[in-house]
PDB file of C-alpha atoms and ligand atoms in Angstrom:
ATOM      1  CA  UNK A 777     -31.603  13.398   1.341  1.00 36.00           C
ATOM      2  CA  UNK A 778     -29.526  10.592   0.822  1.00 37.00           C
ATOM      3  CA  UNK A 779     -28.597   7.201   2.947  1.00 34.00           C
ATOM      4  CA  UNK A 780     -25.194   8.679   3.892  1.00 35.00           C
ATOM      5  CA  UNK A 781     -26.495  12.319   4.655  1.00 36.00           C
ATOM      6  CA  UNK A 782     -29.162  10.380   7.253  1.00 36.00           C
ATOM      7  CA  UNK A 783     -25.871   9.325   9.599  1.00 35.00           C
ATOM      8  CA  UNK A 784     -24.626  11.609  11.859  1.00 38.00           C
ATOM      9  CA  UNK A 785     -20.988  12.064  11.746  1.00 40.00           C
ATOM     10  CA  UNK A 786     -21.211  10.590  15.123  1.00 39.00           C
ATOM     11  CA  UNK A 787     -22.813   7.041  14.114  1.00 37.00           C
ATOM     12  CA  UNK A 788     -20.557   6.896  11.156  1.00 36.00           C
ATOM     13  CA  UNK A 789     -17.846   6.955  12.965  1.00 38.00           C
ATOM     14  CA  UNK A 790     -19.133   3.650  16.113  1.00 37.00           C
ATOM     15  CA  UNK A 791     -20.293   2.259  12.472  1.00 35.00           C
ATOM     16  CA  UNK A 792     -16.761   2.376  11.376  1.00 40.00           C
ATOM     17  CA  UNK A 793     -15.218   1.370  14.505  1.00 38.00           C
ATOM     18  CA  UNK A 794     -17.488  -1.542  14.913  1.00 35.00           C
ATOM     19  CA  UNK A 795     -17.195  -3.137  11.484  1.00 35.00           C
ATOM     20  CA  UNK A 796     -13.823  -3.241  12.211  1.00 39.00           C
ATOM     21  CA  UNK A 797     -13.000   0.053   9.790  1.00 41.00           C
ATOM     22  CA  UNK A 798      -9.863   2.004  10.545  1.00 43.00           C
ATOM     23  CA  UNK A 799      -9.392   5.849  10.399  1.00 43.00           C
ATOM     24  CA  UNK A 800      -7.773   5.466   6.650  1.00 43.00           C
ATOM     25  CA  UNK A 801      -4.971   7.991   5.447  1.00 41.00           C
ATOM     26  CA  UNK A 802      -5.192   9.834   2.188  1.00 43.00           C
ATOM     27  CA  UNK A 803      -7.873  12.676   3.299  1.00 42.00           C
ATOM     28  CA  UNK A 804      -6.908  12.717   6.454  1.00 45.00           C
ATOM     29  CA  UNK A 805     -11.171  12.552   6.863  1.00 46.00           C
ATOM     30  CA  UNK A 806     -12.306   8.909   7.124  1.00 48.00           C
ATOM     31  CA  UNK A 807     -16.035  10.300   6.494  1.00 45.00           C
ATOM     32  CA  UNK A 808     -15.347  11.819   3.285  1.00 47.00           C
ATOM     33  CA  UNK A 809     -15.525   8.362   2.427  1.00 48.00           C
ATOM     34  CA  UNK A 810     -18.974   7.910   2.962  1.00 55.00           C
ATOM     35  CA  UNK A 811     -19.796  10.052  -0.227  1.00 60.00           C
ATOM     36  CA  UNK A 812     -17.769  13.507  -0.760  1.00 69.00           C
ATOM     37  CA  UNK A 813     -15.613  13.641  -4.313  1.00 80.00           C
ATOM     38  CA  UNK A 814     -12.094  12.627  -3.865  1.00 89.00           C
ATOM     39  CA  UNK A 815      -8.981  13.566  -5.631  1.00 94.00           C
ATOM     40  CA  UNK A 816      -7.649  10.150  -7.333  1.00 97.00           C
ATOM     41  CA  UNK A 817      -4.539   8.740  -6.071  1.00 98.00           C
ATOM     42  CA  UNK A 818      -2.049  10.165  -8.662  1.00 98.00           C
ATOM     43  CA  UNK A 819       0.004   7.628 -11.592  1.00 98.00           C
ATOM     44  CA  UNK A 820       3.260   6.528 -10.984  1.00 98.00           C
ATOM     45  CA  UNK A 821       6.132   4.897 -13.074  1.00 97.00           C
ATOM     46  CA  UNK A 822       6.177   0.897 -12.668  1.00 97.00           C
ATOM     47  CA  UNK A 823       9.865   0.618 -12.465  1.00 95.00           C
ATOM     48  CA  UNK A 824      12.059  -1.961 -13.541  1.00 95.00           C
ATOM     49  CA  UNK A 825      11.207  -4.944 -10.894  1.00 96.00           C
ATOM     50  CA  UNK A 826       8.126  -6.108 -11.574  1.00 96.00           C
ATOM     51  CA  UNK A 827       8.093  -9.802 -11.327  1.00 93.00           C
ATOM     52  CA  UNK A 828       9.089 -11.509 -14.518  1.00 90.00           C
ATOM     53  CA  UNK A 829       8.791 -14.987 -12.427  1.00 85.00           C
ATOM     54  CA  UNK A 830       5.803 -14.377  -9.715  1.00 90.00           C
ATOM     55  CA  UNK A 831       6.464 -16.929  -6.573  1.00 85.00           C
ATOM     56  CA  UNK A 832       4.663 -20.163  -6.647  1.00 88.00           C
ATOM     57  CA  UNK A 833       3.388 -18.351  -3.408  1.00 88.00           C
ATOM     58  CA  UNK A 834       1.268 -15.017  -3.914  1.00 90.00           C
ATOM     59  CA  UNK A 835      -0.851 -14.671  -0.856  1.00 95.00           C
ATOM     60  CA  UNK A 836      -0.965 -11.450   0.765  1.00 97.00           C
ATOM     61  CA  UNK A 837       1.316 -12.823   3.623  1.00 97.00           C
ATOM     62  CA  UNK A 838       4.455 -11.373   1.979  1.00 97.00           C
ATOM     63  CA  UNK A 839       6.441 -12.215   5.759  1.00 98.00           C
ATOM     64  CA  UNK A 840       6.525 -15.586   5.030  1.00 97.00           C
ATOM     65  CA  UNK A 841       7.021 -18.158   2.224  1.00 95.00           C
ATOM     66  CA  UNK A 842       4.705 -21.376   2.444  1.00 93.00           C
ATOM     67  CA  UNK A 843       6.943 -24.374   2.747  1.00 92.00           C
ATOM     68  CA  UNK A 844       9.389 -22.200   4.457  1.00 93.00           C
ATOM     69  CA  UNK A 845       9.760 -22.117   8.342  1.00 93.00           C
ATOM     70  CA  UNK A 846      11.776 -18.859   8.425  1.00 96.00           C
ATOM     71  CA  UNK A 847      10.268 -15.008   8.639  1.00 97.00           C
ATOM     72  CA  UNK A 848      11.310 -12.284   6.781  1.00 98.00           C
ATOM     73  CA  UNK A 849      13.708  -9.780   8.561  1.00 98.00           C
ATOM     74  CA  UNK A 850      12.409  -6.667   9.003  1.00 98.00           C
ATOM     75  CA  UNK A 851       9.497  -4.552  10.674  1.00 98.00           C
ATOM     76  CA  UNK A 852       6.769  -5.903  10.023  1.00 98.00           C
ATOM     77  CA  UNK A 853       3.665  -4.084   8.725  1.00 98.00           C
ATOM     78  CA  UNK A 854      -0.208  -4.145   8.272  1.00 98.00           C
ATOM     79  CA  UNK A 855      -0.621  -2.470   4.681  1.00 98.00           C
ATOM     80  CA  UNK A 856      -4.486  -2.051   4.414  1.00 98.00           C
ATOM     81  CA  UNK A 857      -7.270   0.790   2.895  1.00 98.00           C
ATOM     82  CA  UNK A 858      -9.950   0.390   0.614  1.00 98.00           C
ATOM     83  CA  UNK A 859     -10.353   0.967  -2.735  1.00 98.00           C
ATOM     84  CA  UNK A 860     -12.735   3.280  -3.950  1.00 97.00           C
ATOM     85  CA  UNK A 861     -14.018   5.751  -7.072  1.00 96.00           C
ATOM     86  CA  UNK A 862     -13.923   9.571  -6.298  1.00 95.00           C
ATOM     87  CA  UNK A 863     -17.229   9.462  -4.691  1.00 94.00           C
ATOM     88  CA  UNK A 864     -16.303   7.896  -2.254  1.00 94.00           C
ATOM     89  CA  UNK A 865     -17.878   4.031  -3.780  1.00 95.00           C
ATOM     90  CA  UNK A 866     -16.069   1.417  -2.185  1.00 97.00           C
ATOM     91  CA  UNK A 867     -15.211  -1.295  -5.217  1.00 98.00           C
ATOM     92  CA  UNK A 868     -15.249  -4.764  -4.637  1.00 98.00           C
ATOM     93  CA  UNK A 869     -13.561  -7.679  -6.601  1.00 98.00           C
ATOM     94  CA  UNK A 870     -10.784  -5.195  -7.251  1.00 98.00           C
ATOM     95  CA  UNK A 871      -6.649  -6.817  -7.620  1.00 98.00           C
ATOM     96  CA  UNK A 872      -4.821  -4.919  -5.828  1.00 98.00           C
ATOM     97  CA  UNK A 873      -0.983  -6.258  -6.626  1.00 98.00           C
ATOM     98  CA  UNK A 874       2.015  -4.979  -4.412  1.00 98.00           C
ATOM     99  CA  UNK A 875       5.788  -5.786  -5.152  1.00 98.00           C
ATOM    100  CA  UNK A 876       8.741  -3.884  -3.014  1.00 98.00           C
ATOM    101  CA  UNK A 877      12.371  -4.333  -1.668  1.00 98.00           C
ATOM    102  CA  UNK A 878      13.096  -6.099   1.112  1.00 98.00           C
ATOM    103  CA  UNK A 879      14.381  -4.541   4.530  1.00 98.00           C
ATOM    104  CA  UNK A 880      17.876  -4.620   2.773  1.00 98.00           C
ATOM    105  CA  UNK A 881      16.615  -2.362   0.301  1.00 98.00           C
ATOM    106  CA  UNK A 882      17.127  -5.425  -2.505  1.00 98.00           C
ATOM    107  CA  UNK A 883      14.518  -6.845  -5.100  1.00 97.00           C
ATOM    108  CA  UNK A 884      14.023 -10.521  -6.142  1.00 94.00           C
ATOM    109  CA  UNK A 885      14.769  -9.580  -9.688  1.00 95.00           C
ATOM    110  CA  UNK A 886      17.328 -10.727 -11.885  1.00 93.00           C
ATOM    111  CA  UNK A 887      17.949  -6.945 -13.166  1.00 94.00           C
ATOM    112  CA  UNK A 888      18.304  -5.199  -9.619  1.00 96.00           C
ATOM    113  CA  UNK A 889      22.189  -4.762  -9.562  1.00 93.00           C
ATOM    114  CA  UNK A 890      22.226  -3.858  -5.975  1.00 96.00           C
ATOM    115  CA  UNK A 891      24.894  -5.717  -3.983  1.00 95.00           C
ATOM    116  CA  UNK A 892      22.498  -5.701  -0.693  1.00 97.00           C
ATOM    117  CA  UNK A 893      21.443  -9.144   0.504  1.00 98.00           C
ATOM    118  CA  UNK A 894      17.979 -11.124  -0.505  1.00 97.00           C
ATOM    119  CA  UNK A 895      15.893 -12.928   2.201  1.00 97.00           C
ATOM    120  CA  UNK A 896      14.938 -15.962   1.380  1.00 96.00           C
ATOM    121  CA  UNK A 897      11.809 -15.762   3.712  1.00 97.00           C
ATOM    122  CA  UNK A 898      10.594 -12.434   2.079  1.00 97.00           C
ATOM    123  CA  UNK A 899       7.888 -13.186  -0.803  1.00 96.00           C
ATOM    124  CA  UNK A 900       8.500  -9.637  -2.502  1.00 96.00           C
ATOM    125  CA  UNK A 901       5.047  -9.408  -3.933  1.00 97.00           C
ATOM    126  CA  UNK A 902       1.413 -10.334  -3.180  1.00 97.00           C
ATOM    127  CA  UNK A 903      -2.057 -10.068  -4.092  1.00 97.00           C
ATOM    128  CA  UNK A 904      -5.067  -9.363  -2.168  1.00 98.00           C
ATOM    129  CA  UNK A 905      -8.869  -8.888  -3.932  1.00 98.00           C
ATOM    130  CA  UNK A 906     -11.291  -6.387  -2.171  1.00 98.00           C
ATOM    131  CA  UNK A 907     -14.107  -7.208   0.237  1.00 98.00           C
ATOM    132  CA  UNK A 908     -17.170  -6.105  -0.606  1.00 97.00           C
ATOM    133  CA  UNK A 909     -16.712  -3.041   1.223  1.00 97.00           C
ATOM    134  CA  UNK A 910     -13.650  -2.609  -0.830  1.00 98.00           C
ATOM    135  CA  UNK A 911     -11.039  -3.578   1.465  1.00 98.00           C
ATOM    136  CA  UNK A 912      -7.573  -4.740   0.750  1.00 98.00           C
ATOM    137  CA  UNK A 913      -5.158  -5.735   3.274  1.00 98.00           C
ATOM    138  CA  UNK A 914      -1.492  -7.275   3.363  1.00 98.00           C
ATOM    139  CA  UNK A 915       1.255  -8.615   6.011  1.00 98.00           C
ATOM    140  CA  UNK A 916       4.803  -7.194   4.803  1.00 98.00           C
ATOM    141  CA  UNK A 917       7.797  -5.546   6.189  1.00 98.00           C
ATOM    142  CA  UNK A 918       8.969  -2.142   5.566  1.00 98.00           C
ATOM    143  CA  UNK A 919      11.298  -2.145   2.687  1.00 98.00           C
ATOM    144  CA  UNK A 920      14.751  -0.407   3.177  1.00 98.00           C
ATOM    145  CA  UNK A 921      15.624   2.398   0.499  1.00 98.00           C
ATOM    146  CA  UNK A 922      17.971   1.711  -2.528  1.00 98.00           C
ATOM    147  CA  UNK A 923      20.522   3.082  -4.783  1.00 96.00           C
ATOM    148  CA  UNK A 924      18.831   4.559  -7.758  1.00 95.00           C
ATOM    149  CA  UNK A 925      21.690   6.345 -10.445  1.00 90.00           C
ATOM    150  CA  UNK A 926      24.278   8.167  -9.183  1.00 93.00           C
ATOM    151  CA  UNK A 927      23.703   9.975  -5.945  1.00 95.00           C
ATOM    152  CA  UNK A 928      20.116   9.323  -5.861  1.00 97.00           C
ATOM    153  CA  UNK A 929      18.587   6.694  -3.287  1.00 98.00           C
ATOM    154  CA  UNK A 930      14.791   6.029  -3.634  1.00 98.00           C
ATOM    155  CA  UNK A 931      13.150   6.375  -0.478  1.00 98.00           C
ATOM    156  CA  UNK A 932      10.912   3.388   1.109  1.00 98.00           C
ATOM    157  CA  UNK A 933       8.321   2.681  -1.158  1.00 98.00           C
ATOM    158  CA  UNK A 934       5.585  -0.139  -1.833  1.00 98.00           C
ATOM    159  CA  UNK A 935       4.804  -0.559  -5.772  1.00 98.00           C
ATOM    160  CA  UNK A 936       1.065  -0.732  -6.540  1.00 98.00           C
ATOM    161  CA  UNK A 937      -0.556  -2.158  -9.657  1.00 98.00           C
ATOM    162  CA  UNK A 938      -4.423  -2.323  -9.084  1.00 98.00           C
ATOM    163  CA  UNK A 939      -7.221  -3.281 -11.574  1.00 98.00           C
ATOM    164  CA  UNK A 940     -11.142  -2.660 -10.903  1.00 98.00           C
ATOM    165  CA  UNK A 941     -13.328  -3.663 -14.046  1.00 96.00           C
ATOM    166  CA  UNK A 942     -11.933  -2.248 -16.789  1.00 96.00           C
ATOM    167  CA  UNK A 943      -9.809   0.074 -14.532  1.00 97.00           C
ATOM    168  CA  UNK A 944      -5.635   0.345 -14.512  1.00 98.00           C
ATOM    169  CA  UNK A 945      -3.968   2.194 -11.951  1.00 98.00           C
ATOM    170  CA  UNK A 946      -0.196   1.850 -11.666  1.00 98.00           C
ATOM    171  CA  UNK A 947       1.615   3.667  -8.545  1.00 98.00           C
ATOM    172  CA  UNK A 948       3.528   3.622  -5.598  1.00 98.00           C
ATOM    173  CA  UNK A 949       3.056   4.595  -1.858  1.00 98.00           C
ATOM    174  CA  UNK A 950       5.679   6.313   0.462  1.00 98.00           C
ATOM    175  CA  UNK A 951       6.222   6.711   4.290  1.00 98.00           C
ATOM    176  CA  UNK A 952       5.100  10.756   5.259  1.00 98.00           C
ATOM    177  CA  UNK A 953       8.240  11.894   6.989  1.00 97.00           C
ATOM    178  CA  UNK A 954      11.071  10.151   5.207  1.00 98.00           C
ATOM    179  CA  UNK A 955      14.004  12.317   4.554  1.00 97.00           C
ATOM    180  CA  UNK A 956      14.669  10.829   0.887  1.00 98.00           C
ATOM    181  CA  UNK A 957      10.721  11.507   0.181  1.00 98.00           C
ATOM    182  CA  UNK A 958      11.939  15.432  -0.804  1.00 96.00           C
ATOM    183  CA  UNK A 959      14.129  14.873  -3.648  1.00 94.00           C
ATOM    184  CA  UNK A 960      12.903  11.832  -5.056  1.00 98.00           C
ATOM    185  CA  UNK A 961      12.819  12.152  -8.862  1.00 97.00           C
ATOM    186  CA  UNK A 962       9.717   9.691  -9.145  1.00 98.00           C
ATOM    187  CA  UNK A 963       8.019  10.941  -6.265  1.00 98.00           C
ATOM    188  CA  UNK A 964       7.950  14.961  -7.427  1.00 97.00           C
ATOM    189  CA  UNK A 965       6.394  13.703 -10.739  1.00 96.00           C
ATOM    190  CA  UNK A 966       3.466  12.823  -8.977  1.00 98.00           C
ATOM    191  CA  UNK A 967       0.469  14.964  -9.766  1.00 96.00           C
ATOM    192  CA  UNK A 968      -0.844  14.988  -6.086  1.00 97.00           C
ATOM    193  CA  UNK A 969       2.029  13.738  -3.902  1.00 97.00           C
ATOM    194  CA  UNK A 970      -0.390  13.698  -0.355  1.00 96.00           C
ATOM    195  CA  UNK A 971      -2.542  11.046  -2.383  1.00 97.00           C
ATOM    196  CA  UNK A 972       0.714   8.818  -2.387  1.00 98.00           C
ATOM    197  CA  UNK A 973       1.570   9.180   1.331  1.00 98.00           C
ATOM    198  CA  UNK A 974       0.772   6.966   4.245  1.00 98.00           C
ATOM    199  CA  UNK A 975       1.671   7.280   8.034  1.00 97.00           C
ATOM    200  CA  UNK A 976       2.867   4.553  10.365  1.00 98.00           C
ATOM    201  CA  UNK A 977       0.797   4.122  13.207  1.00 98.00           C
ATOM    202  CA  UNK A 978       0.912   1.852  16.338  1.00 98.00           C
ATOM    203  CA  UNK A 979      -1.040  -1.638  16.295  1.00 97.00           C
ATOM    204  CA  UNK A 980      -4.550  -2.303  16.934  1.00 94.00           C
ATOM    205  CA  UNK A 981      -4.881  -4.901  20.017  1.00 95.00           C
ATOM    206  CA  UNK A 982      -6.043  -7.945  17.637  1.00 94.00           C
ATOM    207  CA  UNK A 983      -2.377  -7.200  15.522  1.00 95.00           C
ATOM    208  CA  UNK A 984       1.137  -8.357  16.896  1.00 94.00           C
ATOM    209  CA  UNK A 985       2.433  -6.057  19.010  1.00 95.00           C
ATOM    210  CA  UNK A 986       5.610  -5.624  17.718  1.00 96.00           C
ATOM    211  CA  UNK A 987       4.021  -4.290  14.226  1.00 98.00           C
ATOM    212  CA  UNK A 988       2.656  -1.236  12.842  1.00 98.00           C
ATOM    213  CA  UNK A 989       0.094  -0.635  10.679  1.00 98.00           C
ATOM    214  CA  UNK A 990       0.384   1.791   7.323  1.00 98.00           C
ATOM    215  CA  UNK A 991      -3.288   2.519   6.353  1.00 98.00           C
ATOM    216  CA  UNK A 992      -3.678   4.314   2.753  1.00 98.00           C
ATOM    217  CA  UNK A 993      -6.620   4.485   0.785  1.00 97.00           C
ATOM    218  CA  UNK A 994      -6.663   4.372  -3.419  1.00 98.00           C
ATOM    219  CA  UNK A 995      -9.017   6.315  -4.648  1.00 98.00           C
ATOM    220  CA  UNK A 996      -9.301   5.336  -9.022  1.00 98.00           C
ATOM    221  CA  UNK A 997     -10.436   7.365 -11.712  1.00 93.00           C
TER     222      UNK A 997
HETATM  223 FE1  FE2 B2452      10.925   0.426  -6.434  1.00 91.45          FE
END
């Protein structure tokens, strides 16, 4: 029998709640986590607006610029999950990189045409490096969507770019119940679309109140 199989369901779960673990989204089973295969979180096109000049700031505090008294406008979100192979092995040491719009639905890019405003308090991209228990986590806001070509508007969406060893993944997450999600071009190309979903959920007590948190889990080849 193995470690994990020793555990009841019922101790993994007070051992997750007391090391601070969140029910994560992806399986919709935090416990398959401790061990069960996993489908991996499905490829997605990088886009045109990754950075070409990265800020002088690239903490994972994307709501505010250091130097900078402001905030960025928007609602403000904990982005957090941990990254893992299919069975369920949390990785440590891995990049996980993040670049979006900002709650205008606007990148700080010189190529993104779209007439909606910048903030000058958002940082548009971040990086945060796993815990040993594989854990990632960011501060940002939710970004707005934006014009695409023609009548297409790309839902809210958080680009992804995550390396572990020798390990590339390239993707993007989406919001589960946004209208835009069902005809989204780049989203239907994805091999498993439910990998690429998260759900908003009220703040834990130690988070600001006025923020929710989007937990979603990466599972890489
Ligand atoms: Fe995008």
């Amino acid at each position: 029998m193995s470690e994990d199989q020793r555990f009841s369901r019922r101790d993994l779960l007070k051992m997750s709640l007391a090391t601070g673990g969140i029910l994560l989204a992806g399986s919709g089973d935090p416990l398959l986590a401790q061990g069960a295969a996993r489908v991996p979180t499905s490829e997605q096109a990088m886009g045109p607006f990754y950075p070409v000049l990265k800020p002088a700031d690239q903490d994972a505090d994307l709501t505010v610029i250091q130097g900078k008294p402001g905030k960025s406008q928007g609602q403000v979100i904990y982005l957090l999950g941990r990254v893992m192979n299919q069975n369920g092995r949390p990785l440590p040491e891995a990049r996980v990189e993040i670049w979006q719009a900002n709650s205008f639905g606007r990148y700080t890019h010189p190529q993104d045409a779209n007439p909606a405003p910048l903030d000058p308090n958002f940082q548009g991209y971040g990086v945060s490096t796993t815990d040993g228990e594989g854990r990632y986590r960011f501060k940002t806001i939710k970004p707005a969507p934006y014009p695409a070509a023609g009548d297409w508007v790309r839902p809210p969406h958080i680009h992804f770019q995550v390396t572990a060893g020798s390990t590339l993944l390239v993707t993007q997450m989406y919001f589960e119940g946004e209208p835009l999600n069902e005809k989204d071009r780049i989203l239907r190309t994805a091999k498993d679309l439910g990998s690429l979903m998260t759900k908003l959920t009220p703040p834990t007590k130690d988070l600001d109140p006025g923020s929710l948190v989007a937990a979603w889990d990466i599972i890489l080849p």
